[in-house]
mmCIF file of C-alpha atoms in Angstrom:
data_model
loop_
_atom_site.group_PDB
_atom_site.id
_atom_site.type_symbol
_atom_site.label_atom_id
_atom_site.label_comp_id
_atom_site.label_asym_id
_atom_site.label_seq_id
_atom_site.Cartn_x
_atom_site.Cartn_y
_atom_site.Cartn_z
ATOM 1 C CA MET A 1 171.323 13.189 99.707
ATOM 2 C CA ASN A 2 168.100 13.271 101.599
ATOM 3 C CA THR A 3 166.468 10.481 103.584
ATOM 4 C CA ASN A 4 164.279 9.251 100.714
ATOM 5 C CA GLN A 5 167.256 8.855 98.394
ATOM 6 C CA ILE A 6 169.235 6.961 101.031
ATOM 7 C CA GLU A 7 166.310 4.616 101.715
ATOM 8 C CA GLY A 8 165.894 4.048 97.992
ATOM 9 C CA MET A 9 169.565 3.228 97.586
ATOM 10 C CA ILE A 10 169.502 0.842 100.554
ATOM 11 C CA GLY A 11 166.460 -0.904 99.086
ATOM 12 C CA MET A 12 168.088 -1.182 95.654
ATOM 13 C CA VAL A 13 171.314 -2.609 97.119
ATOM 14 C CA THR A 14 169.275 -5.082 99.177
ATOM 15 C CA VAL A 15 167.331 -6.291 96.135
ATOM 16 C CA LEU A 16 170.511 -6.631 94.071
ATOM 17 C CA GLY A 17 172.170 -8.556 96.923
ATOM 18 C CA ILE A 18 169.255 -10.974 97.123
ATOM 19 C CA LEU A 19 169.337 -11.413 93.337
ATOM 20 C CA VAL A 20 173.040 -12.271 93.472
ATOM 21 C CA LEU A 21 172.475 -14.751 96.305
ATOM 22 C CA LEU A 22 169.723 -16.473 94.310
ATOM 23 C CA ALA A 23 171.615 -16.561 91.003
ATOM 24 C CA LEU A 24 175.054 -17.499 92.350
ATOM 25 C CA PRO A 25 174.409 -21.253 92.943
ATOM 26 C CA SER A 26 173.105 -21.760 89.407
ATOM 27 C CA LEU A 27 176.030 -19.862 87.887
ATOM 28 C CA ILE A 28 178.485 -21.939 89.914
ATOM 29 C CA GLY A 29 176.714 -25.095 88.691
ATOM 30 C CA VAL A 30 176.971 -24.040 85.044
ATOM 31 C CA VAL A 31 180.688 -23.346 85.390
ATOM 32 C CA ARG A 32 181.225 -26.682 87.146
ATOM 33 C CA ASP A 33 179.268 -28.595 84.464
ATOM 34 C CA ARG A 34 181.308 -26.999 81.686
ATOM 35 C CA ARG A 35 184.548 -27.907 83.467
ATOM 36 C CA VAL A 36 183.432 -31.528 83.923
ATOM 37 C CA ASP A 37 182.317 -31.750 80.274
ATOM 38 C CA ARG A 38 185.698 -30.436 79.128
ATOM 39 C CA GLN A 39 187.538 -32.928 81.336
ATOM 40 C CA LEU A 40 185.415 -35.815 80.042
ATOM 41 C CA ARG A 41 185.973 -34.770 76.426
ATOM 42 C CA GLU A 42 189.746 -34.512 76.975
ATOM 43 C CA ALA A 43 189.837 -37.925 78.666
ATOM 44 C CA GLN A 44 187.825 -39.488 75.835
ATOM 45 C CA GLU A 45 190.140 -38.014 73.207
ATOM 46 C CA GLU A 46 193.183 -39.197 75.150
ATOM 47 C CA ARG A 47 191.749 -42.708 75.478
ATOM 48 C CA ALA A 48 190.909 -42.862 71.778
ATOM 49 C CA GLY A 49 194.445 -41.729 70.948
ATOM 50 C CA GLU A 50 195.963 -44.440 73.139
ATOM 51 C CA GLU A 51 193.871 -47.152 71.491
ATOM 52 C CA GLY A 52 194.943 -45.992 68.046
ATOM 53 C CA GLN A 53 191.396 -45.247 66.942
ATOM 54 C CA LYS A 54 190.338 -42.111 65.167
ATOM 55 C CA SER A 55 188.133 -39.831 67.199
ATOM 56 C CA SER A 56 184.783 -39.449 65.526
ATOM 57 C CA SER A 57 182.756 -36.281 65.849
ATOM 58 C CA ARG A 58 179.527 -38.243 65.432
ATOM 59 C CA SER A 59 178.158 -40.117 68.395
ATOM 60 C CA THR A 60 176.814 -43.660 68.108
ATOM 61 C CA VAL A 61 174.222 -42.899 70.771
ATOM 62 C CA PRO A 62 171.028 -41.289 69.448
ATOM 63 C CA SER A 63 170.719 -37.646 70.317
ATOM 64 C CA THR A 64 167.989 -36.255 72.528
ATOM 65 C CA ALA A 65 166.290 -34.799 69.442
ATOM 66 C CA THR A 66 166.160 -38.258 67.821
ATOM 67 C CA TRP A 67 164.800 -39.812 70.999
ATOM 68 C CA TYR A 68 162.170 -37.074 71.304
ATOM 69 C CA ALA A 69 161.138 -37.404 67.636
ATOM 70 C CA GLU A 70 160.774 -41.183 67.933
ATOM 71 C CA GLY A 71 158.631 -40.747 71.039
ATOM 72 C CA ARG A 72 156.410 -38.244 69.232
ATOM 73 C CA ARG A 73 156.019 -40.583 66.244
ATOM 74 C CA SER A 74 154.989 -43.496 68.444
ATOM 75 C CA LYS A 75 152.414 -41.326 70.243
ATOM 76 C CA LYS A 76 150.932 -40.270 66.915
ATOM 77 C CA LEU A 77 150.638 -43.873 65.805
ATOM 78 C CA VAL A 78 148.945 -44.893 69.043
ATOM 79 C CA SER A 79 146.440 -42.063 69.002
ATOM 80 C CA SER A 80 145.473 -42.604 65.334
#
């Protein structure tokens, strides 16, 4: 290997190291959020089982899509 190839490899390793350092916190956050979601879902199912109620797959709280659509409808009515 000559000097130019070594410098190129050092630069590439440096860039990849910086990329890993920048991406690592977000990847750790995603993994942590998934773990917390799983724990919450398991606790909710356990609580529903203890109360003798059937666990429903449908939520009683409107979804984000419903909330967004209602907001868009109200804006259209106001601007008309």
